[in-house]
Amino acid sequence: MEGRNVVIHLVINLAATMILGMSNTFQQLITSLSTKELRFALSTVEDSRVGTNSPFNINHKQKGKLSAWLQWILLIGTSLPVHFLANSVIGPTVYFQPPTNITSSLVEKLDYTKSSTYGRNLRSGLRENEKPGDRSCWVAFRTGHYTISQSRKGLDDGLSSELTSWQFNSFAVSYTEPCARYSKTTTIEALRGKEFNEHPTGVNATLYSVGGCGFGRDVSCEVTDRHRTSHYSNYDDGLGKQMCRLSVRMSAALILAGCLSIKAVYMITVILQGRRKIKTKCLTFGDVIAASSLDPSLQIHNECMVNAFDGHRHLVHHTCHAKHCRPGAEPSETGDSIGHCQKCKKFNETNRAADLVHPSIAIKYKKSLIANLGGNAITQMAILMLSSMAMFGVSVLLGVLVGSAAQFFNHQCSRPREKGSEFCRRGQAHFLKYQFGYFGGFDTARSLGTLPINSVNGEITAFAISNGAQLLYSLIYLLLLYNFTLIAMEHDWGQFERVRDRLRCTLVEGEGFKQSYLLQLPKKVLYPMMFFSSMMHWLLGQSISTKETIWSDLTDPAHPVEFSQYDVVYGTYAIWLSTALMLAQTGICWWAFTYSREGFMPQMYGSIRACCAATTQLARFPHAGIQWGDLGQGKKFRHAGFSAEEVDEIIPAELYCGLDAEEDDLKKLDDDTGEGHGGGLKRRKLLSER
């Protein structure tokens, strides 16, 4: 049963990772821009990222923003239950049932010195509030049947802890002579609501009484034939007296099934609607390059060496108005060709892709990823460091406690009289496993505390505890995935400066393109990351979880009673393993932050603008692929970008600016006439005529 529980949760986490991966693909379909929206995004917000799953890209769309946001929220909303409920759908449950062997005996005087006396352990009989110890003992005396209280407060801390550790087979009732004529003389139904003193007063007043017989004074109960979960026999057959099983929590299962059904219907609908339609979503930077090459209106002229999300020149057209526009108004001292009266932004029309001349010096130095992320990097670093430090602190604390317990064991078993005891014969490892646990489950986890009994809030808290760590880790994993996506794109982008290769594209097919893998991450990176995520989710679920304990009393068929309580449990080994993986992930993220690529080719990091500025001379896609490099001298500056022809090496410290629209037409004409990118006779003739 224990191994089955561990394996089932591992399979659940593997399946959840694949489901979330598919959801991530459809989220990127929602957030990605279409080919018709590229120019709009460049002219309004300067730049946008391709290949990432950022919902803020939706705001860069020209139309359909509300619909895209609603679809994105739908996918996120149906993914949250996977994070929040997946590990709670199936969980360990321990069932306890009341003893069925009830014995009654007449005694001369009650003995309160026995530690096993039920009335002494749980209830003295002289307190005011009703407790199950009182009622159960009195009902067993009067009816010969054991039953627990039906009230919502039917299990106090004393009894719940007792029943968690014990399995009662027999229940012995002792009574004195004044009570002899009342033993087993009524039924549970007839006794209901009677013989109970709500406010007992006086020295001899009792909570339950009939005639001259009173509970605690004349009646007490004692547990016999106990089967206790021994501190040092945690895996003995004694646990067989408990009914342990894996239970399906239907509330969580139904919610999860509903959300997954909605997600499946949405995905199938999107797939069916997309059949036999022209693809327009730009999922990879290859899609942007192909689209801008085939549609000249998407190309950015006079920019070819601008790095991702660098500042860009923009053109502002100002409409004069009566408030500030007066004769003789001086031009604004700030801005780039923006006229005057720039405080009135609503009267401005800004074009951030106006093809203004923007030369850049060719240098190999490139900024690291952390510099490109800016403020987002600080947030990621803070989350990573706080999470890692918290987990490391818990692991160190557990290590200290385990070390102290090991010293205690060695000290105890070093005594001659203890060496042959059962405690020492079982060994130190067995002792430590019981004290601190190692994995989540029935008997391999230790309890941190209990939640309220029969409480909706307690059940919700149990779900939050069982899945809260995985939910927080999912946010961290998304940051790791985001960084690796940017690095993978930048690495693939930089390869075009050194070698000729085909573009990876999802919009078009042909011998000049390749569809080696979907989206941005190659299989050799994506599959290990998904496996790492699955293992991390599984270990976190084993590190801290909840175990349900149910007390079921079916003695009275007309009024069955059932109490449920969740115990918060932890596994030390799982905590240590998950901490090690978390520290490894933090180190990998720090390495990712420092990633930088050297070369003259500008940094891209998902920048649509960098892609569109590199395609002004790209007219075809041969089977051998394309390459980025020097494309020759323009009117004033040199030009660099992609080309299907042979390219030259970049000249260090030279100014590169790209070509304007007029030069671009002539360069393409040279390619059509076979003159090459270096310029030819026909080009020079047309240029002199113009």
Coordinates of C-alpha atoms in Angstrom, one line a residue, residues 72-351:
W72 CA -5.8 33.2 -21.4
I73 CA -7.7 33.5 -18.2
L74 CA -9.7 30.4 -19.1
L75 CA -6.5 28.3 -19.6
I76 CA -4.9 29.7 -16.4
G77 CA -8.1 29.1 -14.4
T78 CA -8.4 25.5 -15.5
S79 CA -4.7 25.0 -14.8
L80 CA -4.8 26.2 -11.2
P81 CA -6.8 23.2 -10.0
V82 CA -4.1 20.9 -11.5
H83 CA -1.6 22.7 -9.2
F84 CA -4.0 23.0 -6.3
L85 CA -5.8 19.6 -6.3
A86 CA -3.8 17.1 -8.2
N87 CA -1.9 15.7 -5.2
S88 CA -5.1 15.6 -3.1
V89 CA -7.3 13.6 -5.5
I90 CA -5.9 10.3 -4.1
G91 CA -4.5 10.2 -0.6
P92 CA -4.0 7.9 2.4
T93 CA -6.9 7.4 4.7
V94 CA -6.8 5.5 8.0
Y95 CA -10.2 4.2 9.3
F96 CA -11.0 3.5 13.0
Q97 CA -14.1 1.8 14.2
P98 CA -15.4 1.5 17.7
P99 CA -14.9 -1.7 19.7
T100 CA -17.5 -4.3 19.4
N101 CA -16.6 -6.4 22.4
I102 CA -18.4 -4.6 25.3
T103 CA -18.1 -6.2 28.8
S104 CA -19.7 -5.0 32.0
S105 CA -18.7 -6.0 35.5
L106 CA -20.0 -5.2 39.0
V107 CA -17.2 -4.0 41.4
E108 CA -17.3 -3.0 45.0
K109 CA -15.3 0.2 44.4
L110 CA -14.1 2.0 41.3
D111 CA -10.3 2.0 40.9
Y112 CA -9.0 5.3 39.5
T113 CA -5.4 4.5 39.8
K114 CA -5.1 2.4 36.6
S115 CA -3.7 4.4 33.8
S116 CA -5.9 2.5 31.3
T117 CA -9.1 3.5 33.0
Y118 CA -11.1 5.2 30.3
G119 CA -13.0 7.6 32.6
R120 CA -9.8 8.7 34.2
N121 CA -7.8 9.2 31.0
L122 CA -10.4 11.1 29.1
R123 CA -13.0 12.4 31.6
S124 CA -13.2 12.5 35.4
G125 CA -17.0 12.8 35.3
L126 CA -17.0 16.1 37.3
R127 CA -16.5 18.6 34.5
E128 CA -19.1 20.7 32.9
N129 CA -18.8 20.2 29.1
E130 CA -19.9 17.1 27.3
K131 CA -17.0 14.9 26.0
P132 CA -17.2 11.7 24.1
G133 CA -15.5 9.8 26.9
D134 CA -18.4 10.6 29.1
R135 CA -21.1 9.8 26.7
S136 CA -19.5 6.7 25.2
C137 CA -18.9 5.2 28.6
W138 CA -22.4 6.0 29.8
V139 CA -24.0 4.6 26.6
A140 CA -22.0 1.4 26.8
F141 CA -23.1 1.0 30.4
R142 CA -26.8 1.6 29.7
T143 CA -27.1 -0.2 26.3
G144 CA -24.2 -2.6 26.0
H145 CA -23.0 -0.8 22.8
Y146 CA -20.2 1.6 22.2
T147 CA -20.9 4.7 20.2
I148 CA -19.2 8.1 19.9
S149 CA -20.9 11.4 20.1
Q150 CA -22.9 12.8 17.2
S151 CA -22.2 16.4 18.0
R152 CA -19.8 18.3 15.7
K153 CA -17.5 18.6 18.7
G154 CA -17.7 14.9 19.3
L155 CA -14.0 14.3 19.3
D156 CA -11.9 16.4 21.6
D157 CA -8.1 16.5 21.3
G158 CA -7.7 13.8 24.0
L159 CA -9.9 11.2 22.3
S160 CA -8.7 12.0 18.7
S161 CA -5.1 11.5 19.8
E162 CA -6.0 8.4 21.6
L163 CA -7.9 6.9 18.6
T164 CA -5.1 7.9 16.3
S165 CA -2.6 5.8 18.3
W166 CA -4.9 2.9 19.3
Q167 CA -7.2 0.4 17.8
F168 CA -9.8 -0.6 20.4
N169 CA -11.1 -4.2 20.3
S170 CA -12.7 -4.4 23.7
F171 CA -14.3 -1.9 26.0
A172 CA -14.8 -2.8 29.7
V173 CA -17.4 -1.1 31.9
S174 CA -17.2 -1.2 35.7
Y175 CA -20.0 -0.1 37.9
T176 CA -20.9 -0.3 41.6
E177 CA -23.9 -1.7 43.4
P178 CA -26.2 1.4 43.1
C179 CA -26.0 1.1 39.3
A180 CA -26.5 -2.7 39.0
R181 CA -30.2 -2.5 38.0
Y182 CA -29.5 0.1 35.3
S183 CA -26.9 -1.9 33.3
K184 CA -28.0 -2.8 29.7
T185 CA -31.6 -2.0 30.4
T186 CA -32.3 0.4 27.5
T187 CA -31.5 1.1 23.8
I188 CA -29.5 3.9 22.1
E189 CA -32.7 5.4 20.6
A190 CA -34.5 5.4 24.0
L191 CA -31.5 6.9 25.7
R192 CA -31.1 9.7 23.2
G193 CA -31.3 13.2 24.8
K194 CA -32.0 11.8 28.3
E195 CA -30.1 11.3 31.5
F196 CA -27.8 14.3 30.7
N197 CA -27.2 17.1 33.2
E198 CA -26.4 20.2 31.2
H199 CA -25.2 22.1 34.3
P200 CA -24.2 19.7 37.1
T201 CA -23.8 21.4 40.4
G202 CA -22.7 20.1 43.8
V203 CA -19.8 17.9 44.8
N204 CA -21.6 14.7 43.9
A205 CA -23.2 16.0 40.7
T206 CA -22.4 14.2 37.5
L207 CA -22.7 14.7 33.8
Y208 CA -24.9 11.6 33.4
S209 CA -27.1 10.1 36.0
V210 CA -30.2 7.9 36.4
G211 CA -31.8 7.3 39.8
G212 CA -29.0 7.1 42.4
C213 CA -26.4 6.0 39.8
G214 CA -24.0 8.6 38.4
F215 CA -21.2 8.6 35.8
G216 CA -17.7 9.0 37.3
R217 CA -18.9 8.3 40.8
D218 CA -20.4 4.9 40.2
V219 CA -19.5 4.1 36.5
S220 CA -16.1 4.1 34.7
C221 CA -14.7 2.5 31.6
E222 CA -11.5 0.8 30.7
V223 CA -9.9 0.0 27.3
T224 CA -8.7 -3.6 26.8
D225 CA -7.2 -5.6 24.0
R226 CA -5.4 -2.6 22.7
H227 CA -3.4 -2.5 19.4
R228 CA -1.1 0.4 19.6
T229 CA 1.2 1.7 16.9
S230 CA 4.4 1.2 18.8
H231 CA 7.0 3.9 18.7
Y232 CA 9.6 1.3 17.6
S233 CA 7.4 -1.2 15.7
N234 CA 6.0 1.2 13.1
Y235 CA 5.8 -1.5 10.4
D236 CA 4.6 -4.4 12.6
D237 CA 1.4 -6.4 12.0
G238 CA -0.2 -4.4 14.7
L239 CA -1.0 -1.7 12.1
G240 CA -3.1 -4.3 10.4
K241 CA -5.8 -3.5 13.0
Q242 CA -6.1 -0.1 11.3
M243 CA -8.0 -0.1 8.0
C244 CA -5.6 1.8 5.7
R245 CA -6.5 2.5 2.1
L246 CA -6.0 5.0 -0.7
S247 CA -9.2 7.1 -1.0
V248 CA -10.4 9.2 -3.9
R249 CA -11.5 12.6 -2.6
M250 CA -14.5 13.1 -4.8
S251 CA -14.8 16.9 -4.3
A252 CA -11.3 17.4 -5.6
A253 CA -11.7 14.8 -8.3
L254 CA -14.9 16.3 -9.6
I255 CA -13.4 19.8 -9.7
L256 CA -10.3 18.6 -11.4
A257 CA -12.3 16.5 -13.9
G258 CA -14.5 19.5 -14.8
C259 CA -11.5 21.8 -15.3
L260 CA -9.7 19.3 -17.5
S261 CA -12.8 18.7 -19.5
I262 CA -13.2 22.4 -20.2
K263 CA -9.5 22.6 -21.1
A264 CA -9.8 19.6 -23.5
V265 CA -12.9 21.0 -25.2
Y266 CA -11.2 24.4 -25.7
M267 CA -8.0 22.7 -27.2
I268 CA -10.0 20.5 -29.5
T269 CA -12.1 23.5 -30.6
V270 CA -9.0 25.5 -31.4
I271 CA -7.5 22.6 -33.4
L272 CA -10.6 22.1 -35.4
Q273 CA -11.0 25.7 -36.2
G274 CA -7.4 26.0 -37.3
R275 CA -7.7 23.2 -39.9
R276 CA -7.3 24.1 -43.5
K277 CA -6.6 27.7 -42.6
I278 CA -3.5 29.8 -43.3
K279 CA -1.3 30.0 -40.2
T280 CA -0.7 33.6 -39.1
K281 CA 0.6 33.2 -35.5
C282 CA 4.3 33.9 -35.1
L283 CA 5.5 31.4 -32.6
T284 CA 9.2 31.4 -33.4
F285 CA 11.7 34.1 -34.5
G286 CA 11.8 32.1 -37.8
D287 CA 8.2 32.9 -38.3
V288 CA 8.9 36.6 -37.9
I289 CA 11.8 36.5 -40.3
A290 CA 9.8 34.6 -42.9
A291 CA 6.8 36.9 -42.6
S292 CA 8.9 40.1 -42.9
S293 CA 10.8 38.7 -45.8
L294 CA 7.7 37.9 -47.7
D295 CA 5.9 41.1 -46.8
P296 CA 8.1 44.2 -47.3
S297 CA 5.7 46.4 -45.2
L298 CA 6.9 44.5 -42.1
Q299 CA 10.6 45.3 -42.6
I300 CA 12.4 47.9 -40.5
H301 CA 14.8 50.0 -42.7
N302 CA 17.8 52.0 -41.5
E303 CA 18.3 49.7 -38.5
C304 CA 20.4 46.5 -38.7
M305 CA 22.6 46.4 -35.6
V306 CA 20.2 47.5 -32.9
N307 CA 20.1 45.1 -29.9
A308 CA 16.9 43.8 -28.4
F309 CA 14.9 46.4 -26.7
D310 CA 17.4 49.2 -27.2
G311 CA 16.1 52.7 -27.6
H312 CA 14.7 53.4 -31.1
R313 CA 14.1 56.6 -32.9
H314 CA 10.5 57.6 -33.4
L315 CA 8.5 60.2 -35.3
V316 CA 5.8 62.3 -33.6
H317 CA 3.2 64.2 -35.5
H318 CA 1.6 66.9 -33.3
T319 CA -1.8 68.4 -34.0
C320 CA -1.9 72.0 -32.9
H321 CA -4.6 73.1 -30.5
A322 CA -5.7 76.3 -28.9
K323 CA -4.4 75.7 -25.4
H324 CA -0.7 75.8 -26.1
C325 CA -0.1 76.1 -29.8
R326 CA 0.5 79.9 -30.3
P327 CA 2.4 81.7 -33.0
G328 CA 6.1 81.7 -32.3
A329 CA 6.0 78.6 -30.1
E330 CA 9.5 77.2 -29.8
P331 CA 10.2 73.5 -30.6
S332 CA 10.6 71.1 -27.7
E333 CA 14.1 70.6 -26.5
T334 CA 13.5 66.9 -25.9
G335 CA 12.6 64.1 -28.2
D336 CA 13.5 63.2 -31.8
S337 CA 11.8 65.3 -34.6
I338 CA 8.7 65.8 -32.4
G339 CA 8.1 69.5 -32.8
H340 CA 6.7 71.5 -29.8
C341 CA 4.1 71.3 -27.1
Q342 CA 5.0 67.8 -26.0
K343 CA 3.2 68.1 -22.7
C344 CA -0.1 67.5 -24.5
K345 CA 0.4 63.8 -25.3
K346 CA -3.1 63.3 -26.5
F347 CA -2.5 65.5 -29.4
N348 CA 0.5 63.5 -30.6
E349 CA 0.6 60.6 -33.0
T350 CA 3.8 58.6 -32.4
N351 CA 5.3 56.2 -35.0

